[in-house]
Structures are given as structure tokens and as C-alpha cells.
Short mmCIF file of C-alpha atoms and ligand atoms in Angstrom, two decimals:
data_model
loop_
_atom_site.label_atom_id
_atom_site.label_comp_id
_atom_site.label_asym_id
_atom_site.label_seq_id
_atom_site.Cartn_x
_atom_site.Cartn_y
_atom_site.Cartn_z
CA MET A 587 135.05 161.76 -81.17
CA GLY A 588 134.15 158.24 -82.33
CA SER A 589 133.27 157.55 -85.88
CA LEU A 590 129.92 155.96 -84.98
CA PRO A 591 127.38 158.78 -84.58
CA GLN A 592 125.53 157.04 -81.71
CA ARG A 593 128.69 156.46 -79.74
CA GLY A 594 129.66 160.10 -80.26
CA LEU A 595 126.36 161.29 -78.88
CA ASN A 596 126.54 159.08 -75.79
CA GLU A 597 130.03 160.26 -75.08
CA LYS A 598 128.92 163.89 -75.37
CA LEU A 599 126.00 163.29 -72.99
CA ALA A 600 128.28 161.61 -70.45
CA GLU A 601 130.68 164.54 -70.74
CA ILE A 602 127.86 167.04 -70.25
CA LEU A 603 126.67 165.21 -67.14
CA ALA A 604 130.18 165.23 -65.71
CA ILE A 605 130.39 168.98 -66.34
CA ALA A 606 126.98 169.47 -64.74
CA GLN A 607 128.24 167.78 -61.61
CA LYS A 608 131.27 170.05 -61.44
CA MET A 609 129.06 173.10 -61.96
CA ASN A 610 126.74 172.11 -59.17
CA SER A 611 129.55 172.00 -56.69
CA GLU A 612 130.71 175.53 -57.49
CA ARG A 613 128.73 178.03 -55.40
CA GLU A 614 130.50 181.26 -56.35
CA LEU A 615 129.24 183.00 -59.43
CA GLY A 616 132.62 184.25 -60.74
CA PRO A 617 134.47 180.92 -60.61
CA LEU A 618 131.31 179.17 -61.86
CA LEU A 619 131.19 181.31 -65.00
CA ASP A 620 134.89 180.60 -65.57
CA LEU A 621 134.28 176.89 -65.14
CA ILE A 622 131.37 176.84 -67.57
CA ALA A 623 133.38 178.71 -70.20
CA ARG A 624 136.38 176.45 -69.80
CA GLU A 625 134.36 173.27 -70.06
CA ALA A 626 132.40 174.56 -73.06
CA THR A 627 135.53 175.25 -75.09
CA THR A 628 136.71 171.66 -74.53
CA LEU A 629 133.32 170.16 -75.15
CA LEU A 630 132.76 172.04 -78.36
CA ASP A 631 136.38 172.10 -79.46
CA CYS A 632 136.45 175.82 -79.95
CA ASP A 633 138.55 178.78 -78.96
CA ARG A 634 136.36 180.73 -76.56
CA ALA A 635 133.09 180.57 -74.69
CA SER A 636 131.18 183.19 -72.75
CA ILE A 637 128.04 183.30 -70.69
CA PHE A 638 126.13 186.58 -70.92
CA LEU A 639 123.67 187.23 -68.16
CA LEU A 640 120.60 189.34 -68.70
CA ASP A 641 120.13 192.33 -66.45
CA ARG A 642 116.42 192.91 -67.03
CA GLU A 643 116.28 196.16 -65.11
CA ARG A 644 118.93 197.82 -67.25
CA GLY A 645 118.11 195.98 -70.46
CA GLU A 646 121.71 194.88 -70.71
CA LEU A 647 123.73 191.74 -71.12
CA TRP A 648 126.87 191.43 -69.06
CA SER A 649 129.73 189.01 -68.85
CA LYS A 650 133.20 188.68 -67.51
CA VAL A 651 135.73 189.96 -70.03
CA ALA A 652 137.97 186.90 -69.86
CA LEU A 653 138.56 183.76 -67.88
CA GLY A 654 139.80 184.57 -64.41
CA SER A 655 139.31 188.30 -64.82
CA ASP A 656 136.88 190.29 -62.74
CA ASP A 657 136.34 192.94 -65.36
CA ILE A 658 132.79 193.13 -66.58
CA LEU A 659 131.62 193.82 -70.06
CA ARG A 660 128.16 195.27 -70.53
CA PHE A 661 126.19 196.01 -73.65
CA ASP A 662 122.70 196.54 -74.92
CA ALA A 663 120.70 193.34 -74.56
CA THR A 664 119.52 193.57 -78.17
CA ALA A 665 123.02 193.88 -79.64
CA GLY A 666 125.01 191.23 -81.43
CA ILE A 667 124.57 187.50 -81.79
CA ALA A 668 124.12 186.95 -78.04
CA GLY A 669 121.46 189.67 -77.99
CA ARG A 670 119.74 187.99 -80.90
CA ALA A 671 119.63 184.64 -79.05
CA VAL A 672 118.20 186.36 -75.97
CA MET A 673 115.59 188.29 -77.93
CA THR A 674 114.37 185.43 -80.10
CA GLY A 675 115.08 182.49 -77.81
CA GLU A 676 116.48 180.70 -80.87
CA ALA A 677 119.95 179.41 -81.52
CA VAL A 678 122.00 181.63 -83.83
CA ASN A 679 124.79 180.04 -85.85
CA VAL A 680 126.95 182.49 -87.76
CA MET A 681 129.51 180.94 -90.04
CA ASP A 682 131.30 184.11 -91.07
CA ALA A 683 130.97 186.81 -88.46
CA TYR A 684 132.25 189.84 -90.35
CA SER A 685 129.93 189.30 -93.27
CA ASP A 686 126.84 188.94 -91.02
CA PRO A 687 124.98 192.18 -90.28
CA ARG A 688 123.80 190.80 -86.89
CA PHE A 689 127.35 190.53 -85.66
CA TYR A 690 128.30 193.31 -83.26
CA THR A 691 131.94 194.19 -83.76
CA GLY A 692 132.05 196.31 -80.61
CA ILE A 693 133.19 193.46 -78.41
CA ASP A 694 136.05 192.46 -80.68
CA ASP A 695 137.01 196.12 -80.77
CA GLN A 696 137.06 196.22 -76.96
CA THR A 697 138.86 192.91 -76.46
CA GLY A 698 141.12 192.90 -79.50
CA TYR A 699 139.88 189.43 -80.43
CA ARG A 700 139.07 188.39 -83.98
CA THR A 701 135.84 186.39 -84.25
CA ARG A 702 135.47 184.09 -87.24
CA ASN A 703 132.35 182.11 -86.42
CA VAL A 704 129.85 182.16 -83.55
CA LEU A 705 127.20 179.91 -82.07
CA ALA A 706 124.86 181.34 -79.44
CA VAL A 707 121.88 179.87 -77.61
CA ALA A 708 119.52 181.36 -75.04
CA VAL A 709 120.02 180.22 -71.44
CA ARG A 710 116.70 179.30 -69.85
CA ASN A 711 116.01 178.57 -66.21
CA GLN A 712 113.60 175.96 -64.93
CA ALA A 713 110.69 178.36 -65.18
CA ASP A 714 111.62 178.63 -68.87
CA GLU A 715 112.61 182.26 -68.49
CA ILE A 716 115.55 183.46 -70.51
CA ILE A 717 118.29 184.54 -68.12
CA GLY A 718 121.05 185.09 -70.64
CA ALA A 719 122.95 183.74 -73.61
CA PHE A 720 125.67 181.17 -74.00
CA GLU A 721 128.07 181.89 -76.82
CA VAL A 722 130.97 179.93 -78.27
CA LEU A 723 133.49 181.39 -80.70
CA ASN A 724 135.79 180.08 -83.38
CA LYS A 725 135.39 176.36 -83.89
CA ARG A 726 138.92 174.97 -84.17
CA ILE A 727 138.16 172.96 -87.30
CA GLY A 728 135.42 174.14 -89.63
CA VAL A 729 132.23 175.71 -88.29
CA PHE A 730 129.69 174.88 -85.57
CA THR A 731 127.25 172.10 -86.47
CA ALA A 732 123.70 171.18 -85.49
CA ARG A 733 125.20 168.62 -83.07
CA ASP A 734 127.21 171.43 -81.44
CA GLU A 735 123.99 173.37 -81.10
CA GLU A 736 122.36 170.49 -79.21
CA ALA A 737 125.35 170.05 -76.94
CA LEU A 738 125.47 173.77 -76.18
CA LEU A 739 121.73 173.81 -75.36
CA ALA A 740 122.10 170.87 -73.00
CA LEU A 741 125.04 172.51 -71.29
CA ALA A 742 123.15 175.82 -71.09
CA SER A 743 120.24 174.28 -69.23
CA HIS A 744 122.54 172.76 -66.60
CA ALA A 745 124.45 176.02 -66.41
CA ALA A 746 121.22 177.93 -65.78
CA ASN A 747 120.53 175.91 -62.64
CA ALA A 748 124.00 176.32 -61.28
CA ILE A 749 124.02 180.05 -62.06
CA GLU A 750 120.70 180.70 -60.36
CA THR A 751 121.79 178.77 -57.29
CA ALA A 752 125.05 180.70 -57.14
CA GLN A 753 123.20 184.00 -57.57
CA LEU A 754 120.80 183.09 -54.80
CA ILE A 755 123.61 182.10 -52.50
CA GLY A 756 125.40 185.34 -53.35
CA GLU A 757 122.32 187.33 -52.46
CA LEU A 758 121.84 185.44 -49.21
CA ARG A 759 125.46 185.98 -48.36
CA ARG A 760 125.19 189.68 -49.10
CA SER A 761 122.10 190.11 -46.95
CA GLN A 762 123.74 188.07 -44.23
CA ASP A 763 126.78 190.36 -44.36
CA GLU A 764 124.48 193.33 -44.24
CA LEU A 765 122.72 191.95 -41.16
CA ALA A 766 126.02 191.17 -39.51
CA GLN A 767 127.13 194.73 -40.23
CA GLN A 768 123.91 196.16 -38.80
CA ASN A 769 124.25 193.93 -35.80
CA ALA A 770 127.79 195.11 -35.20
CA ASN A 771 126.62 198.72 -35.46
CA LEU A 772 123.81 198.13 -32.98
CA MET A 773 126.21 196.33 -30.70
CA ARG A 774 128.57 199.28 -30.79
CA GLU A 775 125.69 201.62 -30.07
CA VAL A 776 124.56 199.54 -27.11
CA GLU A 777 128.09 199.25 -25.89
CA SER A 778 128.79 202.92 -26.12
CA LYS A 779 125.54 203.55 -24.29
CA TYR A 780 126.50 201.29 -21.43
CA THR A 781 130.28 201.38 -21.36
CA SER A 782 129.97 204.89 -20.10
CA HIS A 783 127.40 202.99 -18.00
CA GLY A 784 124.61 205.34 -18.98
CA ILE A 785 124.44 206.00 -15.29
CA ILE A 786 124.27 209.70 -14.66
CA GLY A 787 125.21 211.31 -11.39
CA ALA A 788 128.24 213.16 -10.13
CA GLY A 789 127.64 212.90 -6.41
CA PRO A 790 129.35 210.38 -4.14
CA LYS A 791 126.44 207.94 -3.92
CA ILE A 792 126.11 207.40 -7.67
CA GLN A 793 129.84 207.57 -8.25
CA GLN A 794 130.30 204.83 -5.70
CA VAL A 795 127.96 202.63 -7.76
CA VAL A 796 129.82 203.44 -10.99
CA ARG A 797 133.17 202.64 -9.39
CA LEU A 798 131.86 199.36 -8.01
CA ILE A 799 130.62 198.34 -11.48
CA GLU A 800 134.07 199.09 -12.86
CA ARG A 801 135.75 197.09 -10.12
CA ILE A 802 133.73 193.95 -10.81
CA ARG A 803 133.78 194.24 -14.60
CA ASP A 804 136.01 191.21 -15.14
CA SER A 805 134.47 188.90 -12.59
CA VAL A 806 131.32 186.84 -12.82
CA VAL A 807 130.09 187.23 -9.25
CA ASN A 808 126.36 187.37 -8.65
CA VAL A 809 125.12 190.81 -7.74
CA LEU A 810 122.08 191.85 -5.77
CA ILE A 811 120.76 195.29 -6.64
CA THR A 812 118.34 196.86 -4.22
CA GLY A 813 116.44 200.10 -4.24
CA GLU A 814 112.95 201.48 -4.67
CA SER A 815 111.18 201.21 -7.96
CA GLY A 816 112.57 203.58 -10.58
CA THR A 817 115.98 204.09 -8.96
CA GLY A 818 117.90 202.50 -11.82
CA LYS A 819 118.20 198.84 -10.84
CA GLU A 820 117.70 197.51 -14.34
CA LEU A 821 119.97 200.20 -15.77
CA THR A 822 122.65 199.10 -13.32
CA ALA A 823 122.18 195.43 -14.23
CA LYS A 824 122.62 196.27 -17.93
CA ALA A 825 125.68 198.35 -17.17
CA ILE A 826 127.19 195.39 -15.32
CA HIS A 827 126.42 193.04 -18.18
CA TYR A 828 127.57 195.30 -21.00
CA THR A 829 130.87 196.15 -19.33
CA SER A 830 131.61 192.50 -18.58
CA PRO A 831 133.32 189.97 -20.84
CA ARG A 832 129.82 188.55 -21.40
CA ALA A 833 128.69 191.69 -23.20
CA ARG A 834 128.28 190.00 -26.57
CA LYS A 835 126.23 187.19 -25.11
CA PRO A 836 122.56 187.64 -24.21
CA PHE A 837 121.22 189.83 -21.43
CA VAL A 838 117.90 188.28 -20.46
CA ALA A 839 115.57 189.98 -18.01
CA LEU A 840 112.68 188.33 -16.23
CA ASN A 841 110.29 190.08 -13.89
CA CYS A 842 109.46 187.53 -11.20
CA ALA A 843 106.59 189.62 -9.83
CA ALA A 844 104.74 189.34 -13.12
CA LEU A 845 105.04 185.57 -13.15
CA PRO A 846 102.16 183.45 -11.93
CA GLU A 847 103.30 180.60 -9.70
CA THR A 848 102.13 178.04 -12.24
CA LEU A 849 104.44 179.41 -14.92
CA VAL A 850 107.56 179.96 -12.85
CA GLU A 851 109.12 176.63 -13.59
CA SER A 852 108.47 176.52 -17.31
CA GLU A 853 109.56 180.16 -17.76
CA LEU A 854 112.78 179.68 -15.87
CA PHE A 855 113.75 176.21 -16.96
CA GLY A 856 111.77 175.51 -20.13
CA ILE A 857 109.57 172.65 -21.26
CA GLU A 858 110.82 169.57 -23.03
CA LYS A 859 109.01 168.74 -26.23
CA GLY A 860 106.49 165.98 -26.02
CA VAL A 861 105.59 166.58 -22.37
CA ALA A 862 101.91 166.41 -23.17
CA THR A 863 99.85 167.05 -26.19
CA GLY A 864 98.84 170.68 -26.37
CA VAL A 865 101.91 171.80 -24.42
CA ASN A 866 104.43 173.63 -26.55
CA PRO A 867 108.10 173.07 -25.91
CA ARG A 868 109.77 176.19 -24.58
CA VAL A 869 113.28 177.41 -23.95
CA GLY A 870 113.60 178.63 -20.38
CA HIS A 871 115.19 181.95 -19.42
CA PHE A 872 118.21 180.25 -17.90
CA GLN A 873 118.97 178.62 -21.22
CA LYS A 874 118.25 181.78 -23.19
CA ALA A 875 120.85 183.53 -21.06
CA ASP A 876 123.43 180.77 -21.50
CA GLY A 877 126.89 182.32 -21.71
CA GLY A 878 125.42 185.68 -20.74
CA THR A 879 123.51 187.25 -17.90
CA LEU A 880 120.11 186.53 -16.40
CA PHE A 881 118.52 189.47 -14.62
CA LEU A 882 115.85 188.36 -12.18
CA ASP A 883 113.89 191.46 -11.32
CA GLU A 884 111.75 191.51 -8.17
CA ILE A 885 113.35 188.33 -6.95
CA GLY A 886 111.78 188.98 -3.54
CA ASP A 887 108.42 188.08 -5.08
CA LEU A 888 109.36 184.49 -5.88
CA SER A 889 107.70 181.70 -3.94
CA LEU A 890 109.77 179.52 -1.64
CA THR A 891 109.43 176.61 -4.07
CA ALA A 892 110.78 178.65 -6.94
CA GLN A 893 113.59 179.96 -4.73
CA ALA A 894 114.63 176.40 -3.94
CA LYS A 895 114.77 175.56 -7.63
CA ILE A 896 116.87 178.58 -8.49
CA LEU A 897 119.23 177.77 -5.66
CA ARG A 898 119.73 174.33 -7.15
CA VAL A 899 120.60 175.78 -10.55
CA LEU A 900 123.12 178.11 -8.96
CA GLN A 901 124.69 175.26 -7.02
CA GLU A 902 124.75 172.64 -9.75
CA ARG A 903 124.92 174.77 -12.88
CA VAL A 904 122.35 172.65 -14.68
CA VAL A 905 118.67 173.15 -15.39
CA GLU A 906 116.01 170.52 -15.53
CA LYS A 907 113.30 171.23 -18.05
CA VAL A 908 109.72 170.39 -17.24
CA GLY A 909 109.34 166.84 -18.53
CA GLY A 910 113.05 166.71 -19.40
CA ARG A 911 114.99 163.56 -18.83
CA ALA A 912 118.55 164.80 -18.62
CA PRO A 913 119.68 168.00 -16.88
CA VAL A 914 121.04 170.62 -19.28
CA PRO A 915 124.23 172.44 -18.29
CA VAL A 916 124.04 176.25 -18.25
CA ASP A 917 126.60 178.97 -17.75
CA VAL A 918 124.73 181.97 -16.47
CA ARG A 919 125.68 184.97 -14.42
CA LEU A 920 122.83 185.96 -12.17
CA LEU A 921 121.95 189.53 -11.35
CA ALA A 922 118.98 189.95 -9.06
CA ALA A 923 117.01 193.01 -8.03
CA THR A 924 114.36 193.74 -5.49
CA ASN A 925 112.69 196.67 -3.82
CA ARG A 926 111.98 194.55 -0.77
CA ASP A 927 114.01 194.27 2.37
CA LEU A 928 115.18 190.70 1.93
CA GLU A 929 116.59 190.45 5.43
CA ALA A 930 113.16 191.23 6.80
CA GLU A 931 111.69 188.62 4.43
CA ILE A 932 114.20 186.10 5.73
CA ALA A 933 113.15 186.91 9.29
CA LYS A 934 109.53 186.34 8.28
CA GLY A 935 110.49 183.05 6.68
CA SER A 936 109.45 184.09 3.19
CA PHE A 937 112.93 184.30 1.64
CA ARG A 938 115.60 181.61 1.84
CA GLU A 939 118.71 182.71 3.63
CA ASP A 940 120.99 180.38 1.63
CA LEU A 941 119.70 181.83 -1.65
CA TYR A 942 120.16 185.34 -0.28
CA TYR A 943 123.86 184.74 0.34
CA ARG A 944 124.26 183.13 -3.08
CA ILE A 945 122.84 186.09 -4.96
CA LYS A 946 124.33 188.78 -2.76
CA VAL A 947 128.02 188.18 -3.31
CA ILE A 948 128.11 191.86 -4.19
CA HIS A 949 125.38 194.21 -3.03
CA ILE A 950 124.58 197.46 -4.76
CA HIS A 951 122.03 199.73 -3.17
CA LEU A 952 120.53 202.54 -5.18
CA PRO A 953 119.32 205.51 -3.18
CA PRO A 954 115.87 206.99 -3.70
CA LEU A 955 115.97 210.22 -5.68
CA ARG A 956 114.82 212.29 -2.68
CA ASP A 957 118.09 211.31 -0.97
CA ILE A 958 120.22 212.51 -3.86
CA ARG A 959 118.43 215.70 -4.83
CA GLU A 960 121.70 217.21 -5.94
CA GLU A 961 121.50 214.90 -8.99
CA VAL A 962 118.07 216.14 -10.12
CA PRO A 963 119.31 219.02 -12.32
CA VAL A 964 121.94 216.84 -14.02
CA LEU A 965 119.44 214.06 -14.61
CA ALA A 966 116.72 216.44 -15.79
CA ASN A 967 119.10 218.03 -18.30
CA HIS A 968 120.28 214.63 -19.41
CA PHE A 969 116.71 213.51 -20.13
CA LEU A 970 115.91 216.80 -21.84
CA ASN A 971 118.91 216.31 -24.13
CA GLU A 972 117.79 212.76 -24.79
CA TYR A 973 114.35 214.08 -25.79
CA CYS A 974 115.89 216.66 -28.10
CA ARG A 975 118.18 214.09 -29.70
CA GLU A 976 115.39 211.61 -30.26
CA THR A 977 112.87 214.07 -31.63
CA GLY A 978 115.35 216.16 -33.56
CA ARG A 979 114.23 219.23 -31.64
CA ASP A 980 117.09 221.19 -30.32
CA GLY A 981 117.91 223.84 -27.82
CA LEU A 982 115.21 223.18 -25.22
CA GLU A 983 116.18 224.53 -21.83
CA PHE A 984 114.84 224.65 -18.32
CA ALA A 985 114.29 227.99 -16.67
CA PRO A 986 116.30 228.01 -13.41
CA ALA A 987 113.11 228.20 -11.37
CA VAL A 988 111.89 224.99 -12.99
CA LEU A 989 115.04 223.15 -12.02
CA ARG A 990 114.68 224.47 -8.47
CA LYS A 991 111.13 223.22 -8.34
CA LEU A 992 112.00 219.84 -9.81
CA THR A 993 114.80 219.49 -7.29
CA ALA A 994 112.42 220.13 -4.43
CA SER A 995 109.78 217.64 -5.59
CA PRO A 996 109.32 214.41 -3.63
CA TRP A 997 109.68 211.98 -6.60
CA PRO A 998 108.10 208.89 -5.08
CA GLY A 999 108.61 207.22 -8.47
CA ASN A 1000 112.30 208.19 -8.41
CA VAL A 1001 114.38 208.66 -11.57
CA ARG A 1002 111.76 206.95 -13.74
CA GLN A 1003 109.17 209.49 -12.67
CA LEU A 1004 111.59 212.36 -13.19
CA ARG A 1005 112.34 211.10 -16.68
CA ASN A 1006 108.64 210.80 -17.53
CA GLU A 1007 108.00 214.26 -16.20
CA VAL A 1008 110.84 215.78 -18.21
CA MET A 1009 109.60 214.04 -21.37
CA ARG A 1010 106.10 215.37 -20.73
CA LEU A 1011 107.34 218.90 -20.13
CA ALA A 1012 109.51 218.77 -23.23
CA ALA A 1013 106.63 217.51 -25.35
CA CYS A 1014 104.38 220.30 -24.10
CA ALA A 1015 106.99 223.05 -24.28
CA ARG A 1016 105.77 225.94 -26.36
CA GLY A 1017 108.99 227.88 -26.61
CA ARG A 1018 112.61 227.06 -26.25
CA MET A 1019 112.53 227.69 -22.54
CA ILE A 1020 110.54 225.45 -20.23
CA LEU A 1021 108.96 227.80 -17.74
CA GLU A 1022 107.63 227.48 -14.24
CA GLU A 1023 104.09 227.94 -15.51
CA ASP A 1024 104.47 224.84 -17.71
CA LEU A 1025 105.21 222.94 -14.58
CA TRP A 1026 102.35 224.05 -12.45
CA GLU A 1027 99.76 221.47 -13.30
CA GLY A 1028 101.81 218.43 -13.95
CA LEU A 1029 104.33 218.51 -11.17
CA PRO A 1030 103.64 215.39 -9.20
CA GLY A 1031 102.23 216.03 -5.80
CA PRO A 1032 102.57 213.33 -3.20
CA ARG A 1033 98.85 212.63 -3.26
CA GLU A 1034 98.87 211.11 -6.73
CA ALA A 1035 101.88 209.08 -5.82
CA ALA A 1036 100.27 207.80 -2.64
CA SER A 1037 96.87 207.01 -4.04
CA THR A 1038 97.59 205.90 -7.55
CA GLY A 1039 100.82 204.04 -7.19
CA LEU A 1040 104.18 204.66 -8.69
CA GLY A 1041 103.50 203.71 -12.25
CA ALA A 1042 100.54 206.02 -12.48
CA PHE A 1043 102.50 209.07 -13.40
CA ALA A 1044 104.12 207.36 -16.27
CA ALA A 1045 100.73 206.54 -17.69
CA ALA A 1046 99.02 209.80 -16.81
CA PRO A 1047 97.75 211.61 -19.86
CA VAL A 1048 99.75 214.59 -20.88
CA MET A 1049 98.33 217.52 -18.98
CA VAL A 1050 98.17 220.84 -20.63
CA LYS A 1051 98.48 224.02 -18.74
CA ASP A 1052 94.90 225.02 -19.47
CA ALA A 1053 93.57 222.22 -17.27
CA ARG A 1054 93.51 224.54 -14.26
CA PRO A 1055 91.70 223.77 -11.01
CA LYS A 1056 88.01 224.43 -11.45
CA SER A 1057 87.48 226.49 -8.36
CA LEU A 1058 89.43 228.52 -5.82
CA LYS A 1059 88.86 225.74 -3.31
CA ASP A 1060 90.43 223.18 -5.66
CA ALA A 1061 93.36 225.47 -6.28
CA ILE A 1062 93.96 225.96 -2.58
CA GLU A 1063 93.73 222.26 -1.96
CA GLN A 1064 96.20 221.60 -4.70
CA LEU A 1065 98.62 224.17 -3.37
CA GLU A 1066 98.29 222.79 0.16
CA ARG A 1067 98.93 219.29 -1.05
CA GLU A 1068 102.01 220.36 -2.92
CA MET A 1069 103.45 222.39 -0.12
CA ILE A 1070 102.88 219.60 2.37
CA GLY A 1071 104.47 217.12 0.04
CA GLU A 1072 107.50 219.30 -0.47
CA ALA A 1073 107.88 219.99 3.24
CA LEU A 1074 107.65 216.28 4.05
CA ALA A 1075 110.11 215.39 1.37
CA SER A 1076 112.66 217.97 2.35
CA THR A 1077 112.49 216.92 6.00
CA LYS A 1078 112.56 213.24 5.13
CA ASN A 1079 109.09 212.79 6.55
CA ASN A 1080 109.83 214.43 9.88
CA GLN A 1081 106.33 215.69 10.71
CA GLN A 1082 107.47 217.97 13.51
CA GLN A 1083 109.91 219.84 11.27
CA ALA A 1084 107.55 219.87 8.30
CA ALA A 1085 104.76 221.34 10.43
CA ARG A 1086 107.10 224.06 11.63
CA MET A 1087 108.11 224.87 8.04
CA LEU A 1088 104.48 225.20 7.07
CA GLY A 1089 103.47 227.19 10.11
CA LEU A 1090 101.10 224.49 11.35
CA SER A 1091 100.85 222.52 14.54
CA ARG A 1092 101.88 218.89 14.25
CA GLN A 1093 98.27 217.82 14.74
CA GLY A 1094 97.14 220.35 12.14
CA LEU A 1095 99.57 218.82 9.67
CA ILE A 1096 98.40 215.29 10.49
CA ASN A 1097 94.78 216.34 9.95
CA LYS A 1098 95.57 217.78 6.55
CA MET A 1099 97.60 214.72 5.60
CA LYS A 1100 94.61 212.54 6.48
CA ARG A 1101 92.27 214.71 4.47
CA TYR A 1102 94.54 214.60 1.42
CA GLU A 1103 95.43 210.96 1.93
CA LEU A 1104 99.10 211.77 2.21
CA GLY A 1105 101.76 209.72 3.95
N1 ADP B 607 121.43 207.24 -12.51
C1 ADP B 607 120.70 207.24 -13.63
N2 ADP B 607 121.16 207.85 -14.73
C2 ADP B 607 120.42 207.88 -15.87
N3 ADP B 607 119.23 207.32 -16.00
C3 ADP B 607 118.72 206.68 -14.94
C4 ADP B 607 119.43 206.60 -13.71
N4 ADP B 607 118.68 205.89 -12.83
C5 ADP B 607 117.57 205.53 -13.49
N5 ADP B 607 117.58 206.00 -14.76
C6 ADP B 607 116.52 205.86 -15.74
O1 ADP B 607 115.29 205.78 -15.04
C7 ADP B 607 114.42 204.81 -15.60
C8 ADP B 607 114.09 203.74 -14.60
O2 ADP B 607 115.24 202.95 -14.30
P1 ADP B 607 115.19 201.38 -14.06
O3 ADP B 607 116.58 200.88 -14.16
O4 ADP B 607 114.16 200.75 -14.91
O5 ADP B 607 114.70 201.36 -12.54
P2 ADP B 607 114.25 200.14 -11.63
O6 ADP B 607 114.68 198.89 -12.31
O7 ADP B 607 114.97 200.37 -10.35
O8 ADP B 607 112.78 200.26 -11.46
C9 ADP B 607 115.15 204.27 -16.81
O9 ADP B 607 114.72 205.00 -17.93
C10 ADP B 607 116.60 204.55 -16.50
O10 ADP B 607 117.35 204.65 -17.67
MG1 MG B 608 112.68 197.74 -12.77
#
């Protein structure tokens, strides 16, 4: 140090600023505390320095035992010289430690160090809250002075900033790690749900689908999935995505039928910012799916204009945003689904043939449930197990008669309707066994399906068994409707055969179908 007091002070300040800079570039709490301690011993020409941080919840001060060590020392926040500085907010300068009653010998006992003199100041953050104490031990020559006290205070206030930043970064990092962990867990869950495909069915028709998915798992060909509503098209699309090398990239689904013509372009391709005031920029579905899979559901419902635009994206692998200047490259695998007969649409001129061949490199057709009745019991049990797992209720079972009845039902809403029905039955089940009488009211007859549309059953309020038909006439009507529905379903709508099964003439059957609005 210089002999002129002023020069000494300026030098100290410059040194403190240099240390502050070093501290601010250290983002890890452990190494930061080491750095602060090291610099303080040089600055104050002493033997040791420690930062004690206040753990308000536990009412404790803690610090690292020694430079470079990860061992932590903890003690009561009111104990010792450091505790004193924290409690009073004042600097404490002890010239002879062992003759001062405030000195807490416990730390020397633990560390085997012999403290002669101590200077401690409170560490305050920018909000002027005390977050700990800064303590230096054993001045090399003499004892700590008022000048040392000033220097230590200045250093402490810089240290406080750096410490709080490092703590914040540590917390952020920890919560980021936690999120990453959760994400990985969810990913595994999703994967395990779909790597077994989640597609249930032991018969040849479903197994053929499962095998096909396995065969194309490593390729990126476009796939067209056809089938009635509720037959598992979306499930199949997810299975394809999650078994492919794209599994960790996004799976983005868009229902084209629900898209008004005016929104098609902006939904698919996005809107550049600054197109017009009042128009928000938007990322299109193609871009959202970049690197992953875009599932265009009900693709048969797209207008010819929209079809032409999608064809262009598939050919050129770029999208043009609404109001965008430069085309944006995208890498998207397209899976498309429809319940329409696209070849018939092509014949009518409402679907582009060139697009059809682009999206139908592989074609998967999912059969309606009435064509794979043998799968009904397996599926029904699968959904019942799913219900039990999700609600924590266990051991629900179908009576054999119930399974027989479910198997014979027409299921116009296919697997989706079966699933809804099983969930409803499970929710209403009074005992462990789901009985035929539980089924009576709710079992979908073809009339509801015909007159209220496929989704209606899903939304139908839960029916309880007590909601019986009001009169004998109603009951007979209901029975007739059911029996006709079953007969039609089991004969694949062959009216002649169904009439014979029911003991009616063909005309008699047709009359009843008219009356009940069936078929
Ligand atoms: N083979 C199957 N195995 C298991 N669940 C199925 C199967 N087929 C369909 N599902 C279930 O039925 C419901 C409807 O399927 P979804 O894929 O949405 O049909 P779609 O897209 O053809 O309308 C979903 O809950 C789906 O998980
Ligand atoms: Mg669907």
C-alpha cells in the first residue's frame, strides 16, 4: 500500500472494482464463493475469509467449510461474530477472539483453525435486505482497521449482487432440469403408449394395420388413412408418428373440416408480421410440424384452392406465409385422413388426382367396427381396464351376456362409440359386475345413430337404468328398434335376410324402418 492515504484508498477502490468484475462473470454459486473468499484475503491481507449466507427459513447461517470444498457448515444464525453482524447489521471488529464473549469457538473446534482476530460485516442486497455475513480472519500484521472495514463493506455489496444472480441462475437451472426430467418422463409415457401402437385388435384386419405401421416405421412416406369416423384414424396416425424417427419432433393435427375457407391459408402456412394492422402474425401448422409430422384430418373436405396450395408445399418443400416475402423451407411428413371416398370425389372433380397420389403413397384402411365384431370383447375389456386405471377403481368386469350384447350392436360410431359406451357403463356400474340390465337403456340403437349423428352418443347424458320407457308402447317400440338394428347390422344391411330373421316380410321391415327412421 502507498504511504499517501489518498493514493491507498484509490488503489483499494480500483482493486475492488476489478474484483467486482471477476465476480460478475462467475455464474456458479460454489466457485463464486471461493472467488470472493480468495480475493478478500488478498485485498485485506489476512489469512482467511468466508461468506455466510442466511437461510431465513431455518434461521441458520451456512458456508462452505474451506476453499474448493463442497462441505457445508451450518450454525444458528444468532451465533458468533458472523451471527452478530447479521443480527445487528453492524460491523463487528474483534481484536482478540478468545477473550471476546461473542466469539463462537464451535467453528474453530470443527475446523481445527485458531482464530486470533475477526472482522465481520453484514451482506446486504440491493433491496437492503441482509442476506448473510462476510467475515475475514487473522490479519497478517496487526489487527483489522476502520479502513479494512470500509473495504470489506464495499466488497460485500458487490458480492451480494453476484451471489443473488448466481442463486437465481441456480434456481432457474434447477427448475429447467426438473422440466426436462418431467418432459422426458412424459415422452417415455407417450412412447410406451404408442410404441405398442396402442392399437388393440388380434384379428387379421387390425394385425395387418399394425404390421404395416411397423414396416414403414423408418421411412417418411406420406400415408393416407381412410375409414369411417371413430375407426381409429387419428390413433393410427399417432402410432405412425411415435414409432418413426420423428417421434421426438412435433405431431401436429389439423381438422380440415373445421376450417372455414377464409382461414385455410393462414392456418396452414401462417401470417407474416406486419401484413396489416390488426392482423396478428401466426405460425402456420406446416411450420409448427417442422421436423415432425402434420396430420391433416378430413382432408377430403378441403377446397380445390387449398388442395392446390398443399400440393405445392409437398412438391417444393417450402411454405409461403400470407404476406411473406420469402418462402420458408419446411421438412414435414404428411399423414392425411378422410372418411370420404376420394376416388369418387376425384370423379366428381372435387378432389385433385395429383394430390391424391402424393398423399396416398401408402394407404391404410380401417374397417368399421361392425365388420370386425370379433374385436369388440377385447376392445371393451381394454377400455374397461383403462377406466379402472384412470379412476383407481379396480376389478370391474362385464357379465358374459353384456359382452355378447355389445358384440351384436351395430356401432355406427365405431370404436369411439364403443369406448364412450364402456366408460358410461363403468361410471354407472353399481357392483363389480356390469350386468345386462345396466345395458338395457343405454345401448345405442340404430335410430339415435341415424337421426342424431355419430357424435351424439358421446355427448349423450349418462342414462341411468331408472329412465325406463314411459309406457308399454314406448317399450315395444324401443325393443323393435333395437332388434331391427341388430338384425340389419348382423346381415350387413341385407333387408331380405334381416326380415327373415325377424319373422317379417321385406315390406313389413321397410315400413317399420320408415316409421323408426332407420337406414
Ligand atoms: N384399434 C383400436 N384400439 C384401441 N383404441 C382404438 C382403436 N381404434 C380406435 N380406438 C379409440 O377410439 C377412439 C376414436 O379413435 P380416433 O383415432 O379418434 O378415430 P377417427 O380419427 O377415425 O375418428 C379413440 O379413443 C381411440 O383411441
Ligand atoms: Mg378423427
